[in-house]
PDB file of C-alpha atoms in Angstrom:
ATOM      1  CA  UNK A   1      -1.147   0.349 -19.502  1.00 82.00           C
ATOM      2  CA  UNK A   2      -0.461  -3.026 -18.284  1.00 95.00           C
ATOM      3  CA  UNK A   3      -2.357  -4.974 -15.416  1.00 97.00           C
ATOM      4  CA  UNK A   4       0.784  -5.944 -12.922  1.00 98.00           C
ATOM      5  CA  UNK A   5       0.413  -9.089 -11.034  1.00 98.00           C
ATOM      6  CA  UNK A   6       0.181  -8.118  -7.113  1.00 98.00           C
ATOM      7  CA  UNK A   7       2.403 -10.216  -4.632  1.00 97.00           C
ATOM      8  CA  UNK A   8      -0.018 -11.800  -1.963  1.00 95.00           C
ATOM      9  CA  UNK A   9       1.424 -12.775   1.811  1.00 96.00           C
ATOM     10  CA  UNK A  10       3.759 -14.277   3.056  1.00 95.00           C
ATOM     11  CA  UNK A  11       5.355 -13.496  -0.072  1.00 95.00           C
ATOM     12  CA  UNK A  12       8.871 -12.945   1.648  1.00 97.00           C
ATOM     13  CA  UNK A  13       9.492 -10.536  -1.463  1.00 98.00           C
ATOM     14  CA  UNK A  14       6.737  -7.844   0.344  1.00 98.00           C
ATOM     15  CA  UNK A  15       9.004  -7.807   3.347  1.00 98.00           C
ATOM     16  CA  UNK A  16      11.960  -5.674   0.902  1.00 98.00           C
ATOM     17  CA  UNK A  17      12.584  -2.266   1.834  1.00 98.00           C
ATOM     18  CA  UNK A  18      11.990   0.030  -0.948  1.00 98.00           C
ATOM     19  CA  UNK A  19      14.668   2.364  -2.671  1.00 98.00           C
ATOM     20  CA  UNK A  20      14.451   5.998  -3.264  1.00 98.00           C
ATOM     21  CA  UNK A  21      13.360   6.905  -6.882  1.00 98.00           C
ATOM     22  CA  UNK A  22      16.373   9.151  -7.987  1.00 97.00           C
ATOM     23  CA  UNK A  23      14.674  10.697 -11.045  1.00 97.00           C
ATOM     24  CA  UNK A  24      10.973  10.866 -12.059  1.00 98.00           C
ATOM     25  CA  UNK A  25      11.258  10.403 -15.948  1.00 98.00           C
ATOM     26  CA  UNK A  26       8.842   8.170 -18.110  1.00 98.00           C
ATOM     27  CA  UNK A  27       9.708   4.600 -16.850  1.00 98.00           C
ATOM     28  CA  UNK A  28       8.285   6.077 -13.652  1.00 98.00           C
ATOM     29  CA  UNK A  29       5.428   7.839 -15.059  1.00 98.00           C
ATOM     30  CA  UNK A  30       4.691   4.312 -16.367  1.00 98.00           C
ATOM     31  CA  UNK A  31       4.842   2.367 -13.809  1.00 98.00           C
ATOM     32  CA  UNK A  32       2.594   5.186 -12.322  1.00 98.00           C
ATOM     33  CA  UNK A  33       0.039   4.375 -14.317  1.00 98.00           C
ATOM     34  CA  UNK A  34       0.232   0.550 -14.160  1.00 98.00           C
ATOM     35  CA  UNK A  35      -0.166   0.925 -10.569  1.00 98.00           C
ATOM     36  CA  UNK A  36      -3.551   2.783 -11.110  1.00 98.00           C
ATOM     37  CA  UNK A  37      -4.498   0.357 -13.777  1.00 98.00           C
ATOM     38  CA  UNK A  38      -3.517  -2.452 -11.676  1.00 98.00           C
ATOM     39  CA  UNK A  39      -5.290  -0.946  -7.811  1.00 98.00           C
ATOM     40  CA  UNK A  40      -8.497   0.155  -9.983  1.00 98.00           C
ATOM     41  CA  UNK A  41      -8.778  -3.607 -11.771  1.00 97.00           C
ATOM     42  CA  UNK A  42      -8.483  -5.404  -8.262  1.00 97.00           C
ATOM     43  CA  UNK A  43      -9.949  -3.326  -7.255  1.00 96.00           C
ATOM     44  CA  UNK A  44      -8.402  -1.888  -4.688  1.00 97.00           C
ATOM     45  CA  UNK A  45      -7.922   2.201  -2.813  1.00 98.00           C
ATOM     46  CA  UNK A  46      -4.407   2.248  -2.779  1.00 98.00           C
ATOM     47  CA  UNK A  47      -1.068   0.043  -4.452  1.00 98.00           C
ATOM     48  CA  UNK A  48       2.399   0.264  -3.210  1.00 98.00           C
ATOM     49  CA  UNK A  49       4.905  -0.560  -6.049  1.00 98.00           C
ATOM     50  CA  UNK A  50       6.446  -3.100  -3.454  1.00 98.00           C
ATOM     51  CA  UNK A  51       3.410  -5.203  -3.598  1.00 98.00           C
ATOM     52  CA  UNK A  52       4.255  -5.490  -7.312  1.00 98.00           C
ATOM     53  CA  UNK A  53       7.330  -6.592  -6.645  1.00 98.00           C
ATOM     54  CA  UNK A  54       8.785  -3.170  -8.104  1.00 98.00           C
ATOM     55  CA  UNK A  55      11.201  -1.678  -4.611  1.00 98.00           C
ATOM     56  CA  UNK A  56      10.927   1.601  -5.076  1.00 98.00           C
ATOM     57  CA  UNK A  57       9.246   4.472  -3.066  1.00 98.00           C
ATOM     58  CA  UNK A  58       6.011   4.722  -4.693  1.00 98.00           C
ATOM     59  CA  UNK A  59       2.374   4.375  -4.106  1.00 98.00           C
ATOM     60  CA  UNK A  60      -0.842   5.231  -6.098  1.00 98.00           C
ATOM     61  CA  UNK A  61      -4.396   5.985  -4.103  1.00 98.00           C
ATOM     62  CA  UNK A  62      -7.756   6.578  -4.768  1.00 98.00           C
ATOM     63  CA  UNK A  63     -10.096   6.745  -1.868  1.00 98.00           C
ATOM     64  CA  UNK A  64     -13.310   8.520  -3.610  1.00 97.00           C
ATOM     65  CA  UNK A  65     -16.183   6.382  -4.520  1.00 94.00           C
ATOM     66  CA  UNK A  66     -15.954   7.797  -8.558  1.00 96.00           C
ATOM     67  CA  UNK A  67     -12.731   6.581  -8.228  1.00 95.00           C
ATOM     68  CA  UNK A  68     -12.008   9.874  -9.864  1.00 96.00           C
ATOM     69  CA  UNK A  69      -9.325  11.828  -7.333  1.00 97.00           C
ATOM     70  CA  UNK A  70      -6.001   9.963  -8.137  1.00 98.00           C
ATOM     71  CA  UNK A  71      -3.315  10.547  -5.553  1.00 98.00           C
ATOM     72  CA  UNK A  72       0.546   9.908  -6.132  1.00 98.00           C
ATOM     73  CA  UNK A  73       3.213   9.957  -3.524  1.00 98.00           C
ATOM     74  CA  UNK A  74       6.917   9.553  -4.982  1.00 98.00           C
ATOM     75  CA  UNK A  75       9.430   8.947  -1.642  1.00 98.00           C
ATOM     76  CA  UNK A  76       6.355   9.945   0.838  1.00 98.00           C
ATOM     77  CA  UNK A  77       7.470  11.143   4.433  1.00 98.00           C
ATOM     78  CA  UNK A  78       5.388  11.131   6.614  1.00 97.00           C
ATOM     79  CA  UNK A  79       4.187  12.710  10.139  1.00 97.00           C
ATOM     80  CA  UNK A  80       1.632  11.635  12.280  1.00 97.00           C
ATOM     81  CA  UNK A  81      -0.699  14.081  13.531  1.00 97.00           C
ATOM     82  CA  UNK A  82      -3.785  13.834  16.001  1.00 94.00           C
ATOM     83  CA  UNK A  83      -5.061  11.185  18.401  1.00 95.00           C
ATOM     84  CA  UNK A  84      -4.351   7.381  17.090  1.00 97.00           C
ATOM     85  CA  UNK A  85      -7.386   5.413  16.953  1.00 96.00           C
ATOM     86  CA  UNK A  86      -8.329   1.553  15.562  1.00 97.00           C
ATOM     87  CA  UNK A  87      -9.412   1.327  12.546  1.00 97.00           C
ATOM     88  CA  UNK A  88     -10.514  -1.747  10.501  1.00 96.00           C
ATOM     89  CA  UNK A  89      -7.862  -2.296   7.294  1.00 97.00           C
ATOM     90  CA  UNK A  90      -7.424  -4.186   4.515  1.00 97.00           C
ATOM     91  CA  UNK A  91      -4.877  -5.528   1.786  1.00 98.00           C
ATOM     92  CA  UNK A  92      -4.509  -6.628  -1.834  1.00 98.00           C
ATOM     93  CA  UNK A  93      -1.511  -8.371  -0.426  1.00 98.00           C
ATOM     94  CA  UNK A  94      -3.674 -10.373   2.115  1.00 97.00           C
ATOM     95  CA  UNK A  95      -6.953 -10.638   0.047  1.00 95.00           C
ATOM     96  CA  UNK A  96      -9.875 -11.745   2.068  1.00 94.00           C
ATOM     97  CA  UNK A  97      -9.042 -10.114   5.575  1.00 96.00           C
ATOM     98  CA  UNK A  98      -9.514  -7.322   7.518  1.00 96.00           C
ATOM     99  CA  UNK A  99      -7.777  -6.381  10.903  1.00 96.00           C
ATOM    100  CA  UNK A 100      -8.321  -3.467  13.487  1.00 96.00           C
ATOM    101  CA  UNK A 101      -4.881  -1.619  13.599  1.00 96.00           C
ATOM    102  CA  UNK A 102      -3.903   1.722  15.291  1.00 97.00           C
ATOM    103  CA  UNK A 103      -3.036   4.699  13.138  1.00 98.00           C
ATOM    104  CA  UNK A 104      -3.030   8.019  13.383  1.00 98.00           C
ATOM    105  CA  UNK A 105      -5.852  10.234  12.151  1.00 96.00           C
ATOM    106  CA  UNK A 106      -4.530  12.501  10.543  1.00 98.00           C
ATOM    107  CA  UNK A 107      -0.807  12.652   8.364  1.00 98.00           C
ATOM    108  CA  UNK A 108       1.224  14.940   6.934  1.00 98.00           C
ATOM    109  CA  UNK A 109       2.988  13.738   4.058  1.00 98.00           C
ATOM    110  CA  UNK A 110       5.743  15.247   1.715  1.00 98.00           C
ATOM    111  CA  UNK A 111       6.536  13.379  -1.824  1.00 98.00           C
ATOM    112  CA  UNK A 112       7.030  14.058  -5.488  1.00 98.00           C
ATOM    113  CA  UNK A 113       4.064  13.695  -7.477  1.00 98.00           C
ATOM    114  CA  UNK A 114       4.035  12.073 -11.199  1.00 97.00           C
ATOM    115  CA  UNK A 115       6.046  15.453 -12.577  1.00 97.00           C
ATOM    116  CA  UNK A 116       8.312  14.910 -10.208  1.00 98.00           C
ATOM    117  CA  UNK A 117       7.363  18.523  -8.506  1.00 98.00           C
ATOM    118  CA  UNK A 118       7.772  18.438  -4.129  1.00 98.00           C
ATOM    119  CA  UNK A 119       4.453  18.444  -2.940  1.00 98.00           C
ATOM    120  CA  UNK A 120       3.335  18.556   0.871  1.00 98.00           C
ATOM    121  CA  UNK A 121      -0.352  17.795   2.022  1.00 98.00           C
ATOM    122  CA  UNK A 122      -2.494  17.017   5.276  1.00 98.00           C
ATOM    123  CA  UNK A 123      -4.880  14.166   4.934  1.00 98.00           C
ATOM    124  CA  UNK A 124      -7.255  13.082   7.377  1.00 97.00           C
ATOM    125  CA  UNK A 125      -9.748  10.053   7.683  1.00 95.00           C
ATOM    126  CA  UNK A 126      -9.644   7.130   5.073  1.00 96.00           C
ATOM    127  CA  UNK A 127      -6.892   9.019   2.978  1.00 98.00           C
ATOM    128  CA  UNK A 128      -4.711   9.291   5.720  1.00 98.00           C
ATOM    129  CA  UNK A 129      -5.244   5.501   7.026  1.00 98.00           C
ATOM    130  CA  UNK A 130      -4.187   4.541   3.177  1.00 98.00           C
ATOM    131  CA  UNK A 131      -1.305   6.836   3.452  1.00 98.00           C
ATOM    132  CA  UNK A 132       0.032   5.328   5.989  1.00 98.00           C
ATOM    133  CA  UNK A 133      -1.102   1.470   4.998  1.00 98.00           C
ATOM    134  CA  UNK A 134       1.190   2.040   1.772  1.00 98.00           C
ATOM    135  CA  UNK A 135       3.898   3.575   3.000  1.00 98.00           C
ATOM    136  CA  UNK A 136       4.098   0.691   5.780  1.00 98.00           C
ATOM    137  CA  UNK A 137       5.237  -1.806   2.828  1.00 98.00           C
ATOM    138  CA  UNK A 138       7.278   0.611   1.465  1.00 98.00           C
ATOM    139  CA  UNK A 139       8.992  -0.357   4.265  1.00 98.00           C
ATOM    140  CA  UNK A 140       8.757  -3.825   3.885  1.00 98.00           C
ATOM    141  CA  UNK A 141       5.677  -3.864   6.736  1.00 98.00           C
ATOM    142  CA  UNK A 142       1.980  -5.150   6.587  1.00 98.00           C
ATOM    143  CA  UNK A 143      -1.493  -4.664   7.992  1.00 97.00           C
ATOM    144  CA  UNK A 144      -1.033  -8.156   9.392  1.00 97.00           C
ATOM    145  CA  UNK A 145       2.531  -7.053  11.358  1.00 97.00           C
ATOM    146  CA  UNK A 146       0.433  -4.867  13.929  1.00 96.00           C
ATOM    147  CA  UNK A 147      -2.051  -7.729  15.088  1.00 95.00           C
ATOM    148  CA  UNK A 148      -1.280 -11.050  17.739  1.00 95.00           C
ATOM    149  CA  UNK A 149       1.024 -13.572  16.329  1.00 96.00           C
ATOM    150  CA  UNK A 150      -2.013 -15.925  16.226  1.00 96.00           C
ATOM    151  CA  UNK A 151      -4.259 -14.367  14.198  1.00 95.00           C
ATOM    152  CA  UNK A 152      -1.056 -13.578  11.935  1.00 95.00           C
ATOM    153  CA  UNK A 153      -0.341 -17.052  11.742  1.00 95.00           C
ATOM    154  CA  UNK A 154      -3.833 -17.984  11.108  1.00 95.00           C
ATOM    155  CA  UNK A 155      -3.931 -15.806   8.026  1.00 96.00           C
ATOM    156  CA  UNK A 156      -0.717 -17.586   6.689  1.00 95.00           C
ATOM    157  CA  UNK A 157      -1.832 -20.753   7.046  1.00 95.00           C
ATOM    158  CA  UNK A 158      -5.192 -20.056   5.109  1.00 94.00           C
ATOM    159  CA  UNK A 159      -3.936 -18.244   2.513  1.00 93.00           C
ATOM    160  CA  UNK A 160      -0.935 -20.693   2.475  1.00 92.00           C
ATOM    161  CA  UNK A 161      -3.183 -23.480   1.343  1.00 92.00           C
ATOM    162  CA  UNK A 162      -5.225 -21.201  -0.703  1.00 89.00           C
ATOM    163  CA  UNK A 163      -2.521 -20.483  -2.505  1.00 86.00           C
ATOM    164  CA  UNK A 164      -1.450 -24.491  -3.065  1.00 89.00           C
ATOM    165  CA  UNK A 165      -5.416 -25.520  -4.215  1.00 91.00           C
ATOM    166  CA  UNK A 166      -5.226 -22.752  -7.047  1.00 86.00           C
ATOM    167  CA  UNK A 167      -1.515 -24.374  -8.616  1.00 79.00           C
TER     168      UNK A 167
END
């Protein structure tokens, strides 16, 4: 397996929509577990292939505290179910920070898993927030996307310069 290098904002490459996977064969099975590898060495409770700068519809969690309860979600579609409440997030993309965003509290969420067998589950609580976290930059979105324009450009500007003192 093979630590991937994760794509921190305002990498414009984060912002690309993600493709459908057509086939789940062993190039996706590998990447699969790269993503794990990669999310558990960050460490990190869930990985979107996007922020890896791979564009295609997949995303690895782990929200249990072993981090023993692997979840994978090949083209996830989701529903929203229950109230939407705040809830305080953060990103391997944006390391460092943590926003309140809204999100529902509960999803329903069809995919393929790492077989490539259709799968459909309800999560609730922290599963569900991840859920829907990853799938947002499957779709080219981010935590930071849902808070005011200031504190967005705040976060750009420090990890901007962050970002220029490590090269």
């Amino acid at each position: 397996m093979t630590i991937l290098t994760i794509l921190e904002y305002p990498d414009p490459r984060l912002r690309t929509v993600a493709k459908p996977v057509e086939q789940v064969d062993d190039n996706v099975r590998t990447l699969v577990d790269d993503l794990f590898e990669t999310m558990y060495d960050a460490p990190g409770i869930g990985l979107a292939a996007s922020q890896v700068d791979v564009h295609k519809r997949i995303i690895v969690i782990d929200v249990s505290q072993e981090r023993d309860t692997p979840h994978v979600f090949i083209n996830p579609v989701l529903e929203g179910l229950g109230e939407e409440a705040p809830v305080e997030e953060g990103c391997l993309s944006i390391p460092g920070y943590y926003e309140q965003v809204i999100r529902y509290e509960a999803v329903k969420v069809e995919a393929l898993n790492r077989s490539g067998e259709t799968f459909s589950m309800t999560a609730t609580d922290m599963l569900a927030v991840c859920i829907q976290h990853e799938c947002d930059h499957l779709e080219g979105k981010l935590f930071v996307d849902y808070i005011s324009p200031l504190k967005r450009n705040r976060i750009r500007r420090k990890l901007t310069k962050a970002k220029r003192a490590r090269a």
